[in-house]
CSV table of C-alpha atoms in Angstrom, one decimal:
chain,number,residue,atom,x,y,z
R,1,UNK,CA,-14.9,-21.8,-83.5
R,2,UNK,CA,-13.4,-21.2,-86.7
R,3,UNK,CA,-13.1,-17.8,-86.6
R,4,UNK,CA,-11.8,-17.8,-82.8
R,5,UNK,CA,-8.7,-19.9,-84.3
R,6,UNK,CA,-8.1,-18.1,-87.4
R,7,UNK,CA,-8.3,-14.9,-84.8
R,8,UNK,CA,-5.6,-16.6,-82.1
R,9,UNK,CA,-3.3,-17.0,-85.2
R,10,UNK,CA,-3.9,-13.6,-86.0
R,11,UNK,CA,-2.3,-12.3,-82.8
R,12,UNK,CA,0.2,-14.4,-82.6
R,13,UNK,CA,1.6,-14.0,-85.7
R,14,UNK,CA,0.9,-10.1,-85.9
R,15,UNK,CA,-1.3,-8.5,-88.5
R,16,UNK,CA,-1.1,-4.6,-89.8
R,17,UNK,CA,-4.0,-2.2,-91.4
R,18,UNK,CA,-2.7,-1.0,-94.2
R,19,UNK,CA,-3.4,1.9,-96.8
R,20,UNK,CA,-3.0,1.0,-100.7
R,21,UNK,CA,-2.6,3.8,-103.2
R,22,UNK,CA,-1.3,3.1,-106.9
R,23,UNK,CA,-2.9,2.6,-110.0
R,24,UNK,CA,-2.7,-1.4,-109.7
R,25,UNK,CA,-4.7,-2.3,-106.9
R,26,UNK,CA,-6.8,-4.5,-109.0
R,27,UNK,CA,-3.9,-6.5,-109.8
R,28,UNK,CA,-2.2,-6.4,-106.4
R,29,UNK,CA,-5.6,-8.0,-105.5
R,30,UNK,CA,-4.8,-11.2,-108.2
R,31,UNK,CA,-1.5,-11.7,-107.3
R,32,UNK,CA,-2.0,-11.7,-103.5
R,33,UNK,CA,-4.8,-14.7,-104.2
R,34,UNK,CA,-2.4,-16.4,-106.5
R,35,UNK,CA,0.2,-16.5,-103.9
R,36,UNK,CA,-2.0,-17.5,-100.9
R,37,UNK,CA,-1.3,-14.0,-99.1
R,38,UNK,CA,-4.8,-13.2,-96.9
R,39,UNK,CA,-6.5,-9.8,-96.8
R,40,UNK,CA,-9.6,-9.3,-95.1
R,41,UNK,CA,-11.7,-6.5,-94.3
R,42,UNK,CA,-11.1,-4.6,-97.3
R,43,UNK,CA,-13.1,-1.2,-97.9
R,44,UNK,CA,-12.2,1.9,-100.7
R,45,UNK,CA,-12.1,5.1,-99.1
R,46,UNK,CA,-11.1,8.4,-100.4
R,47,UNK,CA,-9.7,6.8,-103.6
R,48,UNK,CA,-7.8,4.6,-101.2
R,49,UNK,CA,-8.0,0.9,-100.2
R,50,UNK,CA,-7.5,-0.1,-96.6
R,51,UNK,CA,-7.8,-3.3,-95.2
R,52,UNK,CA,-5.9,-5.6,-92.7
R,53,UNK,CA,-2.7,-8.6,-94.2
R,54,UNK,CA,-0.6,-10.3,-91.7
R,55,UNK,CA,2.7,-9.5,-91.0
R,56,UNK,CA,4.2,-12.5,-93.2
R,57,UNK,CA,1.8,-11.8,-95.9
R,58,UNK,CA,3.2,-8.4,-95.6
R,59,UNK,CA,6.7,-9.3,-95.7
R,60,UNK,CA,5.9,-11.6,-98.5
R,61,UNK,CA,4.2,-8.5,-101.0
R,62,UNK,CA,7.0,-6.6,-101.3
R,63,UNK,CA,8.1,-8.3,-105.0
R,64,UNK,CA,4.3,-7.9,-105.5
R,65,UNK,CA,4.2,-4.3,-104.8
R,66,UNK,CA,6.5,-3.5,-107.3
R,67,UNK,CA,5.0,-5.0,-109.8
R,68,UNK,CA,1.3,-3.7,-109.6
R,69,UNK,CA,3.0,-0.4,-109.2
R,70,UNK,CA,1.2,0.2,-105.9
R,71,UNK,CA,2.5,1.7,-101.8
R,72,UNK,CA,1.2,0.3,-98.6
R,73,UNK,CA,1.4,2.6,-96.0
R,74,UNK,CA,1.1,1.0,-92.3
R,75,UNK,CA,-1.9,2.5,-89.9
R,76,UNK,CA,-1.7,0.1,-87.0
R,77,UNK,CA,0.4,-2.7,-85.8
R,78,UNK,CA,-1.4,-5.3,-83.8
R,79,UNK,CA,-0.6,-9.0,-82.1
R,80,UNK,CA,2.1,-10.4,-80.2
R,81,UNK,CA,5.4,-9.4,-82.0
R,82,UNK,CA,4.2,-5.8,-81.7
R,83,UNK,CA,3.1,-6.1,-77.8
R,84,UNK,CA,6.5,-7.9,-76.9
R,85,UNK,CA,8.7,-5.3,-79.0
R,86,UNK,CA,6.9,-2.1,-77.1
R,87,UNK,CA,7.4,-4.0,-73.9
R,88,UNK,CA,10.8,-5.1,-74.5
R,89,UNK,CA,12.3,-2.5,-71.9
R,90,UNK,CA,9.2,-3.5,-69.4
R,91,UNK,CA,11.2,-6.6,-67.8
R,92,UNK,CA,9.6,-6.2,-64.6
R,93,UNK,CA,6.0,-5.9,-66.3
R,94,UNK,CA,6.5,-9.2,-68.2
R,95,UNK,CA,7.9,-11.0,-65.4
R,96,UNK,CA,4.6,-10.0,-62.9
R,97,UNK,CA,2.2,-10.6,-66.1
R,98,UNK,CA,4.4,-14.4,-66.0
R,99,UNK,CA,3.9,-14.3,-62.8
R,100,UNK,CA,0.6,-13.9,-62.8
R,101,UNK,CA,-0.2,-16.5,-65.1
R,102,UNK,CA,1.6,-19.0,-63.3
R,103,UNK,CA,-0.3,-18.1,-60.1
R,104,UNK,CA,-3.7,-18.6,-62.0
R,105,UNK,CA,-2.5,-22.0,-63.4
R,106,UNK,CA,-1.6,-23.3,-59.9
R,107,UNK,CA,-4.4,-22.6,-58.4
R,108,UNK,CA,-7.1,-24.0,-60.8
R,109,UNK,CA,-5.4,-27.2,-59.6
R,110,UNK,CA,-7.3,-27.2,-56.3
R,111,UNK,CA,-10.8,-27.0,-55.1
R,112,UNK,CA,-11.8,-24.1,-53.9
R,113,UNK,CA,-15.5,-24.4,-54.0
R,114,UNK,CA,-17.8,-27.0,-53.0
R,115,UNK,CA,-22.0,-26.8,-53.4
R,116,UNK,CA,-24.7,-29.1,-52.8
R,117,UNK,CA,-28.2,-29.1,-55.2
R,118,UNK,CA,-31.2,-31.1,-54.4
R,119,UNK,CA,-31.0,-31.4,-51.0
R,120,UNK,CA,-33.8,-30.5,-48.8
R,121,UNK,CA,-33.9,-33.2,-45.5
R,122,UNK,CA,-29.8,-32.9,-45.3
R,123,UNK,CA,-28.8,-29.6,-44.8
R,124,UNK,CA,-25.2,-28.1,-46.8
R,125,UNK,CA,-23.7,-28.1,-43.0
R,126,UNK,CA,-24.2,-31.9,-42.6
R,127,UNK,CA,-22.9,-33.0,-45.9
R,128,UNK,CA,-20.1,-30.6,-45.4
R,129,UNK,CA,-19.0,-32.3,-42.5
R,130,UNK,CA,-19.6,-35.5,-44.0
R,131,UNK,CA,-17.2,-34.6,-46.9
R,132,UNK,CA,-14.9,-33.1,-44.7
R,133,UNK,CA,-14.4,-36.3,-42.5
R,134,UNK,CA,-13.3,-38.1,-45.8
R,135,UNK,CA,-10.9,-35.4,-46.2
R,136,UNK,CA,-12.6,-34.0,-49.0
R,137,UNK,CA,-12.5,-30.0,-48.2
R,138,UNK,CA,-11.2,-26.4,-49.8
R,139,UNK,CA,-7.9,-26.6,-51.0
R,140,UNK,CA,-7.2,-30.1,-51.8
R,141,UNK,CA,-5.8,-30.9,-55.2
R,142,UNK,CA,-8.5,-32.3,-57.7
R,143,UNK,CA,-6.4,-35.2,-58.7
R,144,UNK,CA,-7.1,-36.4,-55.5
R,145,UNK,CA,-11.0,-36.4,-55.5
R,146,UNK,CA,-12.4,-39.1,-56.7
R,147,UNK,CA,-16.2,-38.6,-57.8
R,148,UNK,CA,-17.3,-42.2,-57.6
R,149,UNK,CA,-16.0,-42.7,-54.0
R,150,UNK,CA,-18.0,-39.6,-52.8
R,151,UNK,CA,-21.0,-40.8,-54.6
R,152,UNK,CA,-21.1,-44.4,-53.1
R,153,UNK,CA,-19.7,-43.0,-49.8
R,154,UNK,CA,-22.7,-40.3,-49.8
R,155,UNK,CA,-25.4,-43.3,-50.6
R,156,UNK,CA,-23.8,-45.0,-47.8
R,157,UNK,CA,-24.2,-42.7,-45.4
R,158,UNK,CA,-27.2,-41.4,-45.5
R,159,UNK,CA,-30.1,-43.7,-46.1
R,160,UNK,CA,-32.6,-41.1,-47.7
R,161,UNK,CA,-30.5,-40.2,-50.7
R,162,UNK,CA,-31.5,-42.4,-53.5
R,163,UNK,CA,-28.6,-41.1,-56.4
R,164,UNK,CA,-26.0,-38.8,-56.4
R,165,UNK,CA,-23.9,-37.1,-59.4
R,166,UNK,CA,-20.4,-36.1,-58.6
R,167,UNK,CA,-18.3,-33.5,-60.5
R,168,UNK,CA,-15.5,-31.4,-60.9
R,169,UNK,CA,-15.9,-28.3,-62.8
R,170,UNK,CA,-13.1,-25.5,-63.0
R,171,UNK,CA,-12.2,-25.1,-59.1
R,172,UNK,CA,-15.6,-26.3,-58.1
R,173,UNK,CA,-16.9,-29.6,-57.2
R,174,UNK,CA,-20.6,-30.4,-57.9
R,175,UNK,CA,-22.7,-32.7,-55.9
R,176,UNK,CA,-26.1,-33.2,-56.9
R,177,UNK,CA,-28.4,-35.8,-54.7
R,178,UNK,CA,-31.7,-36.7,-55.3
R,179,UNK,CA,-33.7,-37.6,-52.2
R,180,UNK,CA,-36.1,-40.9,-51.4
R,181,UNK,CA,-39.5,-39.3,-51.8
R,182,UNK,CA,-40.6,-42.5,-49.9
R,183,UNK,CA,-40.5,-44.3,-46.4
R,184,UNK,CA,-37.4,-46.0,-46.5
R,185,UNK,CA,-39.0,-48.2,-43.7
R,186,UNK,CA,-41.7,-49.9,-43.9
R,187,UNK,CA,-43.6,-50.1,-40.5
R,188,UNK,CA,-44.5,-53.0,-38.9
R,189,UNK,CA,-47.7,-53.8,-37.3
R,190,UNK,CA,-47.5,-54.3,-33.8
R,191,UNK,CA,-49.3,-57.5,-32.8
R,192,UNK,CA,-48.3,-57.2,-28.8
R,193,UNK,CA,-51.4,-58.1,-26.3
R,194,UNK,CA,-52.1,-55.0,-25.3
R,195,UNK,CA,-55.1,-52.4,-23.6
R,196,UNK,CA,-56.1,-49.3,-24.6
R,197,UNK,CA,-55.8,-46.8,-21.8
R,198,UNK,CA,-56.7,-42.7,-21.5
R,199,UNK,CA,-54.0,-40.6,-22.3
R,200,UNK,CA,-55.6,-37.7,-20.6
R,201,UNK,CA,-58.7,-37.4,-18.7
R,202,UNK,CA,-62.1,-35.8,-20.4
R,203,UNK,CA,-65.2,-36.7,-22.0
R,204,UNK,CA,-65.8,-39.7,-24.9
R,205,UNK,CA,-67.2,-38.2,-28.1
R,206,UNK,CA,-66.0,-40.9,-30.5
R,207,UNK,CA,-65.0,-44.1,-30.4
R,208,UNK,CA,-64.6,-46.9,-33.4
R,209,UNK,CA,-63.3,-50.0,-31.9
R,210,UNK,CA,-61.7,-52.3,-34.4
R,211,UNK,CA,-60.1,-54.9,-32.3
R,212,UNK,CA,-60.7,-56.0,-28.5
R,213,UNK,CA,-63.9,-55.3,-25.7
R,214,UNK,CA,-64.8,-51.4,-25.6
R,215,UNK,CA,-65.1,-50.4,-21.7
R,216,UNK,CA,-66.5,-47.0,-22.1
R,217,UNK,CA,-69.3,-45.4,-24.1
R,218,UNK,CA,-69.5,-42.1,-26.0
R,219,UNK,CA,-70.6,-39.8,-23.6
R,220,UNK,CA,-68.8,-41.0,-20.5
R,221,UNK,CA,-66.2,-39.5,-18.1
R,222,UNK,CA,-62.8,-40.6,-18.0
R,223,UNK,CA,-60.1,-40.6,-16.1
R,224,UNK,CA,-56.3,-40.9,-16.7
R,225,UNK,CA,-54.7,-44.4,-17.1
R,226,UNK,CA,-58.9,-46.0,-17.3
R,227,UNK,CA,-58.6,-48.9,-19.7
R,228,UNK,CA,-61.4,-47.8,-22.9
R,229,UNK,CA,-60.8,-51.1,-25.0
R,230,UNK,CA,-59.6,-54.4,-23.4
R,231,UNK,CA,-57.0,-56.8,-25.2
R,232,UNK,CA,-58.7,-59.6,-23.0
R,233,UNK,CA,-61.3,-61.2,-25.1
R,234,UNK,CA,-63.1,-63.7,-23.0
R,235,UNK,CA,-64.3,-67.2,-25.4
R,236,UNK,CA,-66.9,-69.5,-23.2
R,237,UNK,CA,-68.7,-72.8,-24.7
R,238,UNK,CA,-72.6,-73.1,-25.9
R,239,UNK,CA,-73.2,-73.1,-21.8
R,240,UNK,CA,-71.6,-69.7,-21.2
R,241,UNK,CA,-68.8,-71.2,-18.8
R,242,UNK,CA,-65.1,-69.1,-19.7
R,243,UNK,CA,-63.0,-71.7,-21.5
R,244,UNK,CA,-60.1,-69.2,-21.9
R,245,UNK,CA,-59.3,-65.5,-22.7
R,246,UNK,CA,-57.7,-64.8,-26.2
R,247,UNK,CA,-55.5,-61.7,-25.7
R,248,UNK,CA,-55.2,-59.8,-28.6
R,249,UNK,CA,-53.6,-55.8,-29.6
R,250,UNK,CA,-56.4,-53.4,-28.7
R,251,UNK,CA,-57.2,-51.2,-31.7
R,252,UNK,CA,-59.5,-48.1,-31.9
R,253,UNK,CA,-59.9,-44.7,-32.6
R,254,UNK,CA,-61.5,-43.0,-29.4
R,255,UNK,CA,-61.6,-39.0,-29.0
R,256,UNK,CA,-62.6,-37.1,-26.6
R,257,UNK,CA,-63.1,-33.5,-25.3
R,258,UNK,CA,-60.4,-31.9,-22.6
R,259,UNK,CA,-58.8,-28.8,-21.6
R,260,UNK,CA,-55.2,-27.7,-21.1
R,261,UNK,CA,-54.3,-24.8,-19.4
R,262,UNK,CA,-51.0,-22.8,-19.3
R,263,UNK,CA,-49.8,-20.1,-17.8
R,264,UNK,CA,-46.5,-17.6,-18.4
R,265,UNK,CA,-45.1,-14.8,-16.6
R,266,UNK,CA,-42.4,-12.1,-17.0
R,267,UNK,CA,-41.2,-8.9,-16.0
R,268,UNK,CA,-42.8,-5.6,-17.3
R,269,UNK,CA,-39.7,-3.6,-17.0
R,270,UNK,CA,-38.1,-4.7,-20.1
R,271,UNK,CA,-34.8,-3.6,-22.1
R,272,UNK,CA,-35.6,-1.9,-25.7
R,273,UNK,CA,-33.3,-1.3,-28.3
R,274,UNK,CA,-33.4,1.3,-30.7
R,275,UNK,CA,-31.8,2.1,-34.2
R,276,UNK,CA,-29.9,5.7,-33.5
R,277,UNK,CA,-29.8,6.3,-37.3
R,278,UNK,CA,-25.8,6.3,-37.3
R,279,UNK,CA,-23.9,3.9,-39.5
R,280,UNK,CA,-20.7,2.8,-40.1
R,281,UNK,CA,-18.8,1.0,-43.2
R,282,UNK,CA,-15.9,-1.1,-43.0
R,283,UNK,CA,-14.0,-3.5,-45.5
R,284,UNK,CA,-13.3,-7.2,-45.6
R,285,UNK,CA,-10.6,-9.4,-47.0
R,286,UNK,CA,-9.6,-13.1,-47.2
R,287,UNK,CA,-6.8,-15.3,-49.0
R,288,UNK,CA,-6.4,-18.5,-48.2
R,289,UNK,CA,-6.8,-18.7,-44.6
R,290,UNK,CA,-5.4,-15.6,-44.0
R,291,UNK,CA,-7.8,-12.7,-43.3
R,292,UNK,CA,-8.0,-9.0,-42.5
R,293,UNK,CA,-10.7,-6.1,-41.7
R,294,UNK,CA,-10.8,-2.7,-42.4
R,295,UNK,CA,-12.9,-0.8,-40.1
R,296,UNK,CA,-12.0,2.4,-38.2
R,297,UNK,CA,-12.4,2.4,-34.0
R,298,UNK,CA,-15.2,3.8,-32.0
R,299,UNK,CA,-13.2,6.6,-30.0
R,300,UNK,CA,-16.9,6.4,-27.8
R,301,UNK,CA,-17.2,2.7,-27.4
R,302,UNK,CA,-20.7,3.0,-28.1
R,303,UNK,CA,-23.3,0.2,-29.1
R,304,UNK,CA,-23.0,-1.5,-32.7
R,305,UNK,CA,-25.0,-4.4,-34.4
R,306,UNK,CA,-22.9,-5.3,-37.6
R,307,UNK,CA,-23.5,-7.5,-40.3
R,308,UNK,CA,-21.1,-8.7,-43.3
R,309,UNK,CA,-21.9,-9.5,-47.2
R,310,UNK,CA,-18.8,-11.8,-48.1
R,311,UNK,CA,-18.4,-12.7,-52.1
R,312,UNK,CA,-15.8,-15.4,-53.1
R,313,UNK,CA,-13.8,-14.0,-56.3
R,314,UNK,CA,-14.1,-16.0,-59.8
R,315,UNK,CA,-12.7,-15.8,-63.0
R,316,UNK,CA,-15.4,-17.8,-64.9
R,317,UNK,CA,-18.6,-19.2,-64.0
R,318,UNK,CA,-16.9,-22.1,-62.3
R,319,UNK,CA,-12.9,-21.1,-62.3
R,320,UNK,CA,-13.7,-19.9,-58.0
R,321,UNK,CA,-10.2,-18.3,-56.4
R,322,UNK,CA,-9.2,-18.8,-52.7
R,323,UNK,CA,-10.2,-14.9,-52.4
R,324,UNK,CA,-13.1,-13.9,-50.3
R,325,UNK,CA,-14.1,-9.6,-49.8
R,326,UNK,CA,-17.5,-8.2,-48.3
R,327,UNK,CA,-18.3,-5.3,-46.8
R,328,UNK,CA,-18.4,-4.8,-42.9
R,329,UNK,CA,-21.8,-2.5,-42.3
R,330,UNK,CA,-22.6,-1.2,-38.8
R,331,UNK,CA,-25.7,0.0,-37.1
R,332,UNK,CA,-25.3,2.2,-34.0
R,333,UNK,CA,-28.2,1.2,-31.2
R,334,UNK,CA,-29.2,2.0,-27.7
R,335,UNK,CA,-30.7,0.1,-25.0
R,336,UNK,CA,-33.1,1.3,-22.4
R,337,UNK,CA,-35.6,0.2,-19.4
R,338,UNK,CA,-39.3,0.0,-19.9
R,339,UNK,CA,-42.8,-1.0,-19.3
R,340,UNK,CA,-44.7,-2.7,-21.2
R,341,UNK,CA,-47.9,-0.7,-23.0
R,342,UNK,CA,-51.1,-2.0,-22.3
R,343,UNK,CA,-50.7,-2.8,-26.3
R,344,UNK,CA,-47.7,-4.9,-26.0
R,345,UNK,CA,-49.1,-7.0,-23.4
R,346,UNK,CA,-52.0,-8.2,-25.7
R,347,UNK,CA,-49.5,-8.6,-28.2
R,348,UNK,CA,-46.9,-10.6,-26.7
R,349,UNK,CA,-50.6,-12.6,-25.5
R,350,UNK,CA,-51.2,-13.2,-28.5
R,351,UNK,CA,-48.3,-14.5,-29.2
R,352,UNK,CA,-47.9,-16.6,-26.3
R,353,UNK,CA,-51.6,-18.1,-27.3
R,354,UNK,CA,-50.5,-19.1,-31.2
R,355,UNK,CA,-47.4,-20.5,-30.3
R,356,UNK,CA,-49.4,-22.8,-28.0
R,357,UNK,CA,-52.1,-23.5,-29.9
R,358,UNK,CA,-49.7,-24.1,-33.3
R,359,UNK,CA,-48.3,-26.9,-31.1
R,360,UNK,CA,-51.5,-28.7,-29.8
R,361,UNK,CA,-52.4,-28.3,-33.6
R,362,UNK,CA,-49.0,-29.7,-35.1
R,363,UNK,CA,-50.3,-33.1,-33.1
R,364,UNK,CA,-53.5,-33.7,-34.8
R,365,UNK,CA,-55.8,-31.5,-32.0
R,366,UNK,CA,-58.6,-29.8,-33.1
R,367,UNK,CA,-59.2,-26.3,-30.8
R,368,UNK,CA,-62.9,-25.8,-29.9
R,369,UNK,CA,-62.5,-22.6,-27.6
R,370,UNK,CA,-60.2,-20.5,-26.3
R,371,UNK,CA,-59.7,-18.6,-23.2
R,372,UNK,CA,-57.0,-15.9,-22.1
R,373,UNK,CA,-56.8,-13.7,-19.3
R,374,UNK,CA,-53.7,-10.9,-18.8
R,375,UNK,CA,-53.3,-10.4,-15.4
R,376,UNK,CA,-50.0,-7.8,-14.0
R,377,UNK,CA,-49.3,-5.8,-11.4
R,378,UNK,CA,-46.6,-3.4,-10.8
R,379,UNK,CA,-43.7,-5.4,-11.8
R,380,UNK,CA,-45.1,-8.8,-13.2
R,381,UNK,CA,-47.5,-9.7,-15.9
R,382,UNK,CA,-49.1,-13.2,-16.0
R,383,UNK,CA,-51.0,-14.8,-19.0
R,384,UNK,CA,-53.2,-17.5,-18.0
R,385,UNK,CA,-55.2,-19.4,-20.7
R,386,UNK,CA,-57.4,-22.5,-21.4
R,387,UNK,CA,-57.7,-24.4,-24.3
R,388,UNK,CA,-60.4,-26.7,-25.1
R,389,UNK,CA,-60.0,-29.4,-27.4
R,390,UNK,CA,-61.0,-32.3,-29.4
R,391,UNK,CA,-58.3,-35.3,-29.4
R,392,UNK,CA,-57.4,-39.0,-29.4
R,393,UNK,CA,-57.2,-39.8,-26.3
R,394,UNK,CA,-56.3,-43.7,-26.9
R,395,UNK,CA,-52.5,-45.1,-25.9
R,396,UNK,CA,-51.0,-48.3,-25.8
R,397,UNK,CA,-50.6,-50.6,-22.6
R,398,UNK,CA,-48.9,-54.0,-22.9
R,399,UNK,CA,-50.9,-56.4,-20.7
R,400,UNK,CA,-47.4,-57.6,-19.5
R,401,UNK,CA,-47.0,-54.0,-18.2
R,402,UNK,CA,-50.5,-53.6,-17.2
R,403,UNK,CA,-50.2,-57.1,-14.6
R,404,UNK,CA,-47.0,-55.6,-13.6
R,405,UNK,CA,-48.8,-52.9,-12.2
R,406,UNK,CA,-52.0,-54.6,-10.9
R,407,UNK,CA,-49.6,-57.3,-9.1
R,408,UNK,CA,-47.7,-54.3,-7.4
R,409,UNK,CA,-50.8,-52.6,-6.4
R,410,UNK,CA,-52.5,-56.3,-5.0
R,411,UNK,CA,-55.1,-56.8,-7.5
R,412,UNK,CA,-54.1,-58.9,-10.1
R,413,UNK,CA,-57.2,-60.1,-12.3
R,414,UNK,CA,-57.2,-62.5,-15.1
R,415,UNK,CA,-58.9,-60.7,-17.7
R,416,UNK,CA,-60.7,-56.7,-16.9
């Protein structure tokens, strides 16, 4: 830090790099130090001393050069007096460099970057637009941001953000967040009267009944809607006679083996599109909201796919500018009518197949076997396929719901 200041003073006051001949160097030397005038970087070369003294210090050894009996003899002139004396005539120069300067100050007044960091369930879109309704956006002045409102707004808002760190830096503001790595809400146990009924129909291979009067067996066929655990738990007196019936919330775990089948069709005259191997470049501009594109016609009209690689321009690591280029790049591409090869039928199968078995899979079912058949003819293709599985099977049922039902149907029963 020191020698960045003693530098800064150096160009502003001017220094020179002078060459000393003379028989008194050695006492030019003392009486420089006895007057406080600085020389630095001093080396002897060809029976010569060079080395650099401000221009006061200069100014200021002229009495001392008489007296050691030595001559200084100017190499270079460097700093500001010497920049603004060559550029005295460059009016026009010094007013744009002013100019410049000027523009640069105004603008690291104003935001003109905003990031997000630590954010993984909120994505940078959402808190964008969250900031943006609180008129918090690109552009605004940064004495009108207050860091503590968007923090408490932020935690506000969403309910999954724990802490959040607000800050401006150059022409950038930082938002850090730190996500709840919990349940924010706790779930609470449902204690409604309730049945447990098939979800789908199949065959029992499990069953652990915690709570309520199992109906089925392991082994035995079911059918859609059939009650496998009843919330209707008879109590009866030493004699066996029913007293009353407790209702209570059916709980179990009860799995069971079924199959799904699906089926998709589509065309086999399909449109392909190939590369052509012919590019095209083009250039891309932005200030402020203003923007502009470089890019020269297609005299053909022919087919283009084109992509863009936008950069925002910075001075510093944080100083961000309202200035925005990329380049425009272009890839020429044709599209044309086919079949599909006997090759991209089982592939697309394939496809079909994983995408619906990743989804029975993503709910907690476990795939015992898999069947697929391609069947096309001259203009369709049709991939049928079953899927058997392994899979809870149990579902809820109020008992309010369940006598709702039975009463509509004509036969209502106390208990099952």
């Amino acid at each position: 830090m020191t020698k960045l200041i003693l530098w800064l003073l150096h160009q502003w006051r001017g220094y020179l790099y002078v060459c000393m001949s003379g028989f008194g160097a050695e006492r030019f030397f003392n009486l420089c130090a006895a007057n406080g005038i600085e020389l630095w970087e001093v080396i002897y070369q060809e029976k010569n001393y060079q080395f650099y003294m401000t221009l006061p210090g200069y100014r200021a050894s002229k009495l001392l050069m008489r007296k050691a009996n030595i001559r200084l003899r100017i190499l270079r002139k460097m700093g500001l007096p010497f920049f603004l004396y060559r550029n005295r005539r460059r009016k026009l120069s010094l007013l744009g460099m002013l100019m410049c300067i000027l523009l640069f100050y105004s603008m690291s007044l104003f935001i003109w970057d905003i990031s997000f960091e630590g954010n993984t369930r909120y994505t940078d879109e959402m808190l964008v637009q969250y900031v943006n309704r609180h008129d918090i956006h690109y552009g605004m002045r940064k004495s009108q941001i207050s860091c503590d409102k968007i923090e408490a707004g932020i935690r506000n808002e969403f309910s999954e953000i724990t802490w959040v760190s607000a800050q401006v830096s150059g022409t950038k503001l930082f938002i850090k967040i730190k996500e709840s790595e919990v349940l924010s809400i706790i779930p609470v146990k449902d204690e409604t009267p309730s049945d447990l009924v098939a979800s789908d129909s199949g065959t029992i291979t499990k069953m652990m009944v915690r709570s309520g009067i199992a109906q089925v067996s392991i082994g035995d066929e079911v059918e859609k809607g059939q009650v496998l655990v009843s919330g209707a738990i008879p109590v009866t007196n030493d004699n066996e006679e029913l007293i009353t019936i407790r209702q209570v919330h059916a709980d179990a775990d009860i799995y069971g083996i079924l199959s799904y089948s699906y089926t998709k069709e589509y065309p086999r005259l399909h449109t392909v599109t190939v590369k052509t191997g012919k590019e095209r470049i083009g250039y891309y501009g932005k200030a402020f909201q203003y923007s502009a594109v470089l890019l020269v016609p297609d005299p053909q009209n022919r087919s283009w796919n084109f992509t863009k690689e936008l950069h925002q321009m910075k001075i510093f690591e944080n100083f961000y500018l309202p200035f925005y280029y990329g380049i425009i790049r272009g890839t020429e591409y044709q599209t044309y009518e086919r079949f599909y090869t006997r090759e991209e039928e089982n592939a697309l199968a394939n496809q079909i197949e994983n995408l619906f078995l990743k989804n029975l899979m993503e709910k907690g079912v476990h795939i015992i076997e898999n069947n697929v058949k391609i069947l096309d003819n001259e203009s369709v293709c049709r991939i049928e396929g079953i899927v058997t599985v392994e899979k809870s099977i149990g579902q809820d049922l109020p008992m309010i719901k369940r006598d709702e039902m039975r009463m509509k149907r004509g036969t209502y029963d106390n208990y099952n």
